[in-house]
Structure formats: structure tokens, C-alpha cells
Amino acid sequence: MTLEDIAPELAQQSAASKAQILIDSLPWLKRFHDQIIVVKFGGNAMISPELQRAFAEDMVYLRYAGIRPVIVHGGGPQISSMLDRLGIESEFRGGYRVTTPETMDVVRMVLSGQVNRELVSSINEHGPLAAGLSGEDAGLFKGRRRGAVVDGEEIDLGLVGDVIEVDPAAVLAQLDAGRIPVVSSIAPDVDTPGQSLNVNADSAAASLAISLGAAKLVILTDVAGLYRDWPDRESLVSVIHAPELRQLLPALESGMIPKMAACLDAVDGGVAKAAIIDGREPHAILLEIFTQSGIGTEVVPA
């Protein structure tokens, strides 16, 4: 028997496999139909054209599958690159970028003028679907400056803040128009009119997810998930309940704390599930949402 003889049978088997994949996704299509899913876009997916392209395809797929995705992004690598090009020194204290007024100008330029535009453009290659927003637009975010404690000492971080209030009207208007909102993590300072703050995108995404009544928050990162005993890769946690995560949080690696804290805040605020997933995996969003096991660490209520 030649390859030519068995080609029709192979084609039929391939078609059947594709059909089964679609049927396997049916429970998740039903569960999330017309629901809002907030996705924090970050990590390697931001700087890899291939991963950004795959991410854009995932967002478009969700939109046409009847799910309402909302994207929140930061832009740490791009901000650092631009600061270096401009010869502006920048330092991190307690895991946060110390943000001077000069640095804040660069943050706004990069987040709203570069990262947001590139992501909107990637999505809109598939049609006029995405709309860019800043946390400064239409009162979307309000922020307040924060400091950090390093070695027991309170540190002034400059124009760094937390989101303390969300008005989701602008995002809901875009969703109701059938668009995919893409939000940059900048917030006006409630205590200093005319001043903007650099806010953590993980935390901003959690605050927005709560305000929108999202069904799920998904945070892209550069690790496979939460490890109970890092660097033991066999200790990857698939699902963790909020009370256990609350106990583990202070002992986590510093880079993981803001992401897991955001997941915890979201679940505490009424979001049914939150997850961190490996954004280095092409189409990670689809694998997380449309499979039984997902691909990262999911945080659920008690």
C-alpha cells in the first residue's frame, strides 16, 4: 500500500481529530459565552513579534467565540529600553521602578504611544476590533501614590501609585460596541490634579476585573506558574485556594508576589477565578481557557 492509497484515510482522521478538538471546547464556550475575561499582557509576549501575533489571534478568537476580552498592559522592557536610549537613569526599589517626573513622561509616551498602539495594530490586522485606552481616559482609573519598605526603611518611589478607584464605563462602552479594549496602566493622581502615576499592571488588571464583574482574570508571565518549592519543577501548583495562597504570599519570590497578590485580590473581590500562565507558550490563552486542566496556576476562592 502506498502513501497515495492511504492519503484519503489520513485526511479523514485529521478532519475527525479537528472536529473532536472543537467539541472538547464546547463546555468552555458555554461557560464563558458573553462573559468578560480580563487579560494582563506582559512578559516575553510583549517583546517577541511571534508571541504578540499569537496573542492577538487568541484575543480575536475569543471575540468571535462570543467571549468579551479586555486587555491591560504595562511595558517594563520597552520603558527601560527607551530610558537607556535617552540616557535617563532608572532604578528599582522594593520591586518598583522609582519614577521621577522625567521618567513619568517616558512611561506615558511608551505605554500609550508605543506598546498600546502596537498591540491594537496587531489585533486590528484581523479587522477593526481593538480600541486603545489609557487609565487616564474618561476617569477609568484613579490612583494614589505609594511607597515601599526596603530593609525596614520606607522608600519614596516618586510617581508610583496604586489604583484606588475604577469607573469601567469607557471599557463597557467599547465592549458593547463589539470591540476589544486595550488599556495602558497609567492613573491620574487623585491628590495632585494634572499629575499621572505609574501603576502596576497586574494590580490594575485585578482592579478592573473586579469592577467589570469579570468571570476570570488571566496574567501572562515568563514562568509556567506558581511553584511550591522553586526551583523544583515538579512542585508546580495547578490549583490553589485563596486562604492557602494568602499564607504562602510573603515567602514567594519577589517577582511573583505582585502577580499572585493580584490574583488573590481579584478572587477576594468577587472574580470567580484568576490564573497566571506562561506567556512564552504560543496561544497560551486558548490553552488556559478551553482545556480542562489549563496550563498555569489557577487561584479559586475557599
Short mmCIF file of C-alpha atoms in Angstrom, two decimals:
data_model
loop_
_atom_site.label_atom_id
_atom_site.label_comp_id
_atom_site.label_asym_id
_atom_site.label_seq_id
_atom_site.Cartn_x
_atom_site.Cartn_y
_atom_site.Cartn_z
CA MET A 1 0.00 0.00 0.00
CA THR A 2 1.38 3.37 -0.99
CA LEU A 3 1.07 6.75 0.68
CA GLU A 4 -1.26 7.72 -2.15
CA ASP A 5 -3.55 4.84 -1.20
CA ILE A 6 -3.85 5.82 2.47
CA ALA A 7 -3.94 9.60 1.97
CA PRO A 8 -7.78 9.82 1.97
CA GLU A 9 -7.97 7.83 5.24
CA LEU A 10 -5.34 10.04 6.87
CA ALA A 11 -7.19 13.17 5.75
CA GLN A 12 -10.43 11.80 7.23
CA GLN A 13 -8.72 11.01 10.54
CA SER A 14 -7.21 14.51 10.63
CA ALA A 15 -10.60 16.09 10.00
CA ALA A 16 -12.16 13.94 12.74
CA SER A 17 -9.43 15.00 15.18
CA LYS A 18 -10.05 18.67 14.42
CA ALA A 19 -13.77 18.17 14.95
CA GLN A 20 -13.11 16.48 18.30
CA ILE A 21 -10.94 19.43 19.40
CA LEU A 22 -13.80 21.80 18.63
CA ILE A 23 -16.30 19.61 20.51
CA ASP A 24 -13.95 19.40 23.51
CA SER A 25 -14.04 23.21 23.75
CA LEU A 26 -17.86 23.28 23.85
CA PRO A 27 -18.23 23.25 27.69
CA TRP A 28 -15.90 26.25 27.97
CA LEU A 29 -17.63 28.11 25.14
CA LYS A 30 -20.90 27.64 27.00
CA ARG A 31 -19.40 28.62 30.36
CA PHE A 32 -17.75 31.83 29.16
CA HIS A 33 -20.24 32.91 26.47
CA ASP A 34 -20.88 36.66 26.78
CA GLN A 35 -18.63 36.77 29.87
CA ILE A 36 -15.79 39.24 30.39
CA ILE A 37 -12.27 37.89 30.73
CA VAL A 38 -9.54 40.35 31.72
CA VAL A 39 -6.06 39.51 30.45
CA LYS A 40 -2.89 41.18 31.69
CA PHE A 41 -0.46 41.18 28.76
CA GLY A 42 3.20 41.08 29.74
CA GLY A 43 6.45 39.15 29.82
CA ASN A 44 8.18 37.79 26.72
CA ALA A 45 4.95 38.01 24.76
CA MET A 46 5.45 41.79 24.73
CA ILE A 47 8.85 41.69 23.06
CA SER A 48 8.52 38.67 20.77
CA PRO A 49 6.74 39.52 17.47
CA GLU A 50 5.70 35.88 17.07
CA LEU A 51 4.20 35.64 20.56
CA GLN A 52 2.48 39.01 20.21
CA ARG A 53 0.98 37.86 16.92
CA ALA A 54 -0.26 34.62 18.57
CA PHE A 55 -1.68 36.62 21.49
CA ALA A 56 -3.56 38.91 19.09
CA GLU A 57 -5.01 35.85 17.33
CA ASP A 58 -6.16 34.48 20.70
CA MET A 59 -7.96 37.73 21.52
CA VAL A 60 -9.68 37.78 18.14
CA TYR A 61 -10.69 34.11 18.54
CA LEU A 62 -12.25 34.88 21.94
CA ARG A 63 -14.13 37.82 20.49
CA TYR A 64 -15.61 35.78 17.62
CA ALA A 65 -16.36 32.89 20.01
CA GLY A 66 -18.73 35.16 21.94
CA ILE A 67 -16.39 35.98 24.83
CA ARG A 68 -15.62 39.60 25.77
CA PRO A 69 -11.85 40.01 26.34
CA VAL A 70 -10.32 43.10 27.97
CA ILE A 71 -6.56 43.62 27.88
CA VAL A 72 -4.46 45.52 30.43
CA HIS A 73 -0.76 46.00 29.75
CA GLY A 74 2.38 47.50 31.22
CA GLY A 75 5.63 47.85 29.33
CA GLY A 76 8.64 47.43 31.60
CA PRO A 77 11.14 46.22 28.97
CA GLN A 78 10.15 48.92 26.48
CA ILE A 79 10.32 51.64 29.16
CA SER A 80 13.80 50.51 30.22
CA SER A 81 14.96 50.47 26.60
CA MET A 82 13.68 53.99 25.93
CA LEU A 83 15.20 55.35 29.16
CA ASP A 84 18.56 53.87 28.13
CA ARG A 85 18.28 55.44 24.67
CA LEU A 86 17.54 58.83 26.23
CA GLY A 87 20.33 58.49 28.80
CA ILE A 88 17.93 58.68 31.77
CA GLU A 89 19.00 56.65 34.79
CA SER A 90 16.38 54.44 36.42
CA GLU A 91 16.46 52.21 39.47
CA PHE A 92 14.20 49.67 41.11
CA ARG A 93 13.49 49.67 44.85
CA GLY A 94 11.38 47.01 46.51
CA GLY A 95 10.38 45.66 43.10
CA TYR A 96 9.10 49.02 41.82
CA ARG A 97 10.64 51.45 39.33
CA VAL A 98 11.47 54.74 41.05
CA THR A 99 9.60 57.19 38.81
CA THR A 100 10.73 60.81 38.59
CA PRO A 101 8.69 63.39 36.61
CA GLU A 102 11.17 62.94 33.74
CA THR A 103 10.76 59.16 33.88
CA MET A 104 6.98 59.50 34.06
CA ASP A 105 6.98 61.40 30.76
CA VAL A 106 8.76 58.45 29.18
CA VAL A 107 6.37 55.95 30.83
CA ARG A 108 3.35 57.72 29.34
CA MET A 109 4.97 58.01 25.93
CA VAL A 110 5.97 54.34 25.78
CA LEU A 111 2.79 52.82 27.25
CA SER A 112 0.21 54.86 25.38
CA GLY A 113 2.22 55.80 22.31
CA GLN A 114 4.16 52.61 21.61
CA VAL A 115 3.03 49.47 23.41
CA ASN A 116 -0.69 50.20 23.24
CA ARG A 117 -0.53 51.23 19.58
CA GLU A 118 1.45 48.13 18.58
CA LEU A 119 -0.95 45.77 20.34
CA VAL A 120 -4.03 47.48 18.92
CA SER A 121 -2.46 47.31 15.47
CA SER A 122 -1.71 43.58 15.83
CA ILE A 123 -5.32 42.83 16.73
CA ASN A 124 -6.70 45.09 14.03
CA GLU A 125 -4.89 43.14 11.35
CA HIS A 126 -7.92 40.84 11.72
CA GLY A 127 -10.45 43.65 11.38
CA PRO A 128 -11.39 46.86 13.21
CA LEU A 129 -11.77 45.15 16.57
CA ALA A 130 -9.42 46.74 19.14
CA ALA A 131 -9.61 50.18 20.74
CA GLY A 132 -6.77 51.66 22.78
CA LEU A 133 -7.43 53.31 26.13
CA SER A 134 -5.29 54.75 28.89
CA GLY A 135 -6.20 54.54 32.55
CA GLU A 136 -6.32 58.33 32.33
CA ASP A 137 -9.20 58.27 29.83
CA ALA A 138 -12.77 59.09 30.92
CA GLY A 139 -11.95 58.61 34.62
CA LEU A 140 -11.17 54.92 34.08
CA PHE A 141 -8.57 54.72 36.87
CA LYS A 142 -7.85 56.91 39.87
CA GLY A 143 -4.59 56.39 41.73
CA ARG A 144 -2.75 57.39 44.88
CA ARG A 145 0.99 57.49 45.43
CA ARG A 146 2.59 54.68 47.35
CA GLY A 147 5.99 53.96 48.84
CA ALA A 148 7.82 50.75 49.59
CA VAL A 149 9.58 49.28 52.59
CA VAL A 150 13.11 48.04 51.93
CA ASP A 151 15.12 46.53 54.81
CA GLY A 152 12.68 48.11 57.24
CA GLU A 153 13.06 51.58 55.74
CA GLU A 154 10.25 53.49 53.98
CA ILE A 155 11.32 54.37 50.43
CA ASP A 156 9.94 57.22 48.30
CA LEU A 157 9.19 55.75 44.87
CA GLY A 158 8.24 59.05 43.27
CA LEU A 159 5.29 58.93 40.87
CA VAL A 160 4.36 55.32 41.57
CA GLY A 161 0.88 54.53 42.76
CA ASP A 162 -1.95 52.09 43.31
CA VAL A 163 -5.33 52.10 41.61
CA ILE A 164 -7.83 53.07 44.28
CA GLU A 165 -10.94 53.57 42.15
CA VAL A 166 -12.23 52.31 38.80
CA ASP A 167 -15.00 53.66 36.59
CA PRO A 168 -15.46 50.98 33.92
CA ALA A 169 -17.92 52.97 31.77
CA ALA A 170 -15.41 53.61 28.97
CA VAL A 171 -14.43 49.93 28.82
CA LEU A 172 -18.04 48.77 28.88
CA ALA A 173 -18.89 51.15 26.04
CA GLN A 174 -16.17 49.58 23.89
CA LEU A 175 -17.31 46.07 24.79
CA ASP A 176 -20.91 46.92 23.96
CA ALA A 177 -19.70 48.19 20.58
CA GLY A 178 -18.12 44.79 19.93
CA ARG A 179 -14.56 45.98 20.44
CA ILE A 180 -11.61 44.63 22.43
CA PRO A 181 -10.45 47.33 24.88
CA VAL A 182 -6.66 47.60 25.32
CA VAL A 183 -5.81 49.56 28.48
CA SER A 184 -2.42 51.00 29.48
CA SER A 185 -1.59 51.05 33.19
CA ILE A 186 -1.45 54.77 33.97
CA ALA A 187 -3.67 56.51 36.53
CA PRO A 188 -4.32 60.15 37.41
CA ASP A 189 -3.21 61.09 40.92
CA VAL A 190 -6.31 61.93 42.99
CA ASP A 191 -4.23 64.07 45.35
CA THR A 192 -2.42 66.11 42.68
CA PRO A 193 -4.62 67.28 39.79
CA GLY A 194 -2.82 67.09 36.45
CA GLN A 195 -0.30 64.53 37.69
CA SER A 196 -0.25 60.91 36.47
CA LEU A 197 1.11 57.84 38.21
CA ASN A 198 2.89 54.71 37.05
CA VAL A 199 0.75 51.87 38.41
CA ASN A 200 1.48 48.15 38.48
CA ALA A 201 -0.32 46.49 35.56
CA ASP A 202 -1.05 43.26 37.47
CA SER A 203 -2.81 45.19 40.22
CA ALA A 204 -4.59 47.44 37.72
CA ALA A 205 -5.87 44.39 35.85
CA ALA A 206 -7.21 42.89 39.08
CA SER A 207 -8.98 46.15 40.00
CA LEU A 208 -10.54 46.38 36.54
CA ALA A 209 -11.62 42.71 36.62
CA ILE A 210 -13.41 43.29 39.93
CA SER A 211 -15.11 46.44 38.68
CA LEU A 212 -16.29 44.74 35.47
CA GLY A 213 -17.56 41.63 37.27
CA ALA A 214 -15.25 39.54 35.11
CA ALA A 215 -15.59 35.77 35.02
CA LYS A 216 -11.81 35.35 35.04
CA LEU A 217 -8.50 37.20 35.31
CA VAL A 218 -5.52 35.79 33.41
CA ILE A 219 -1.99 37.14 33.92
CA LEU A 220 0.72 36.31 31.40
CA THR A 221 4.20 35.86 32.82
CA ASP A 222 7.51 34.16 31.98
CA VAL A 223 7.19 31.08 34.20
CA ALA A 224 4.92 28.05 34.00
CA GLY A 225 3.06 29.05 37.16
CA LEU A 226 3.45 29.05 40.93
CA TYR A 227 5.97 26.57 42.32
CA ARG A 228 5.53 25.36 45.87
CA ASP A 229 9.26 24.58 46.15
CA TRP A 230 11.16 26.52 43.48
CA PRO A 231 13.36 25.52 41.60
CA ASP A 232 11.83 22.03 41.84
CA ARG A 233 9.83 21.94 38.60
CA GLU A 234 7.80 19.01 39.89
CA SER A 235 6.31 21.31 42.54
CA LEU A 236 4.18 23.32 40.07
CA VAL A 237 0.79 24.11 41.62
CA SER A 238 -2.17 23.66 39.27
CA VAL A 239 -4.88 24.99 41.59
CA ILE A 240 -4.60 26.85 44.88
CA HIS A 241 -7.31 28.14 47.19
CA ALA A 242 -7.22 31.75 48.30
CA PRO A 243 -6.60 31.09 52.04
CA GLU A 244 -3.56 28.92 51.27
CA LEU A 245 -2.15 31.49 48.84
CA ARG A 246 -2.61 34.20 51.45
CA GLN A 247 -0.38 32.23 53.80
CA LEU A 248 2.25 31.50 51.13
CA LEU A 249 2.41 35.02 49.70
CA PRO A 250 5.07 36.57 51.99
CA ALA A 251 7.51 33.72 51.27
CA LEU A 252 7.28 33.87 47.46
CA GLU A 253 9.98 35.17 45.14
CA SER A 254 9.76 38.97 44.90
CA GLY A 255 8.86 38.93 41.20
CA MET A 256 5.98 36.53 41.80
CA ILE A 257 4.43 38.42 44.72
CA PRO A 258 2.68 41.21 42.71
CA LYS A 259 1.19 38.69 40.28
CA MET A 260 -0.12 36.31 42.91
CA ALA A 261 -1.29 39.23 45.06
CA ALA A 262 -3.26 40.49 42.06
CA CYS A 263 -4.87 37.07 41.60
CA LEU A 264 -5.72 36.97 45.30
CA ASP A 265 -7.20 40.48 45.22
CA ALA A 266 -9.32 39.57 42.20
CA VAL A 267 -10.75 36.43 43.81
CA ASP A 268 -11.32 38.25 47.11
CA GLY A 269 -13.15 40.93 45.12
CA GLY A 270 -15.60 38.51 43.54
CA VAL A 271 -13.86 37.29 40.37
CA ALA A 272 -14.60 33.56 40.19
CA LYS A 273 -11.12 32.50 39.08
CA ALA A 274 -7.71 34.05 38.44
CA ALA A 275 -4.69 32.44 36.83
CA ILE A 276 -1.07 33.06 35.96
CA ILE A 277 0.12 31.32 32.81
CA ASP A 278 3.30 31.03 30.77
CA GLY A 279 3.11 33.66 28.07
CA ARG A 280 6.12 32.08 26.33
CA GLU A 281 3.75 29.35 25.13
CA PRO A 282 2.12 30.29 21.81
CA HIS A 283 -1.67 30.55 22.15
CA ALA A 284 -1.39 30.22 25.92
CA ILE A 285 -4.73 31.99 26.41
CA LEU A 286 -6.63 29.42 24.36
CA LEU A 287 -4.91 26.56 26.16
CA GLU A 288 -5.85 28.06 29.53
CA ILE A 289 -9.48 28.83 28.75
CA PHE A 290 -10.52 25.94 26.51
CA THR A 291 -8.91 22.94 28.22
CA GLN A 292 -9.87 21.06 31.37
CA SER A 293 -6.52 21.37 33.12
CA GLY A 294 -5.36 24.77 31.83
CA ILE A 295 -1.64 25.44 31.65
CA GLY A 296 -0.72 27.56 34.67
CA THR A 297 -1.74 28.09 38.28
CA GLU A 298 -5.38 28.88 38.98
CA VAL A 299 -6.49 30.70 42.12
CA VAL A 300 -10.00 29.95 43.36
CA PRO A 301 -11.99 31.01 46.44
CA ALA A 302 -12.02 28.92 49.59
#
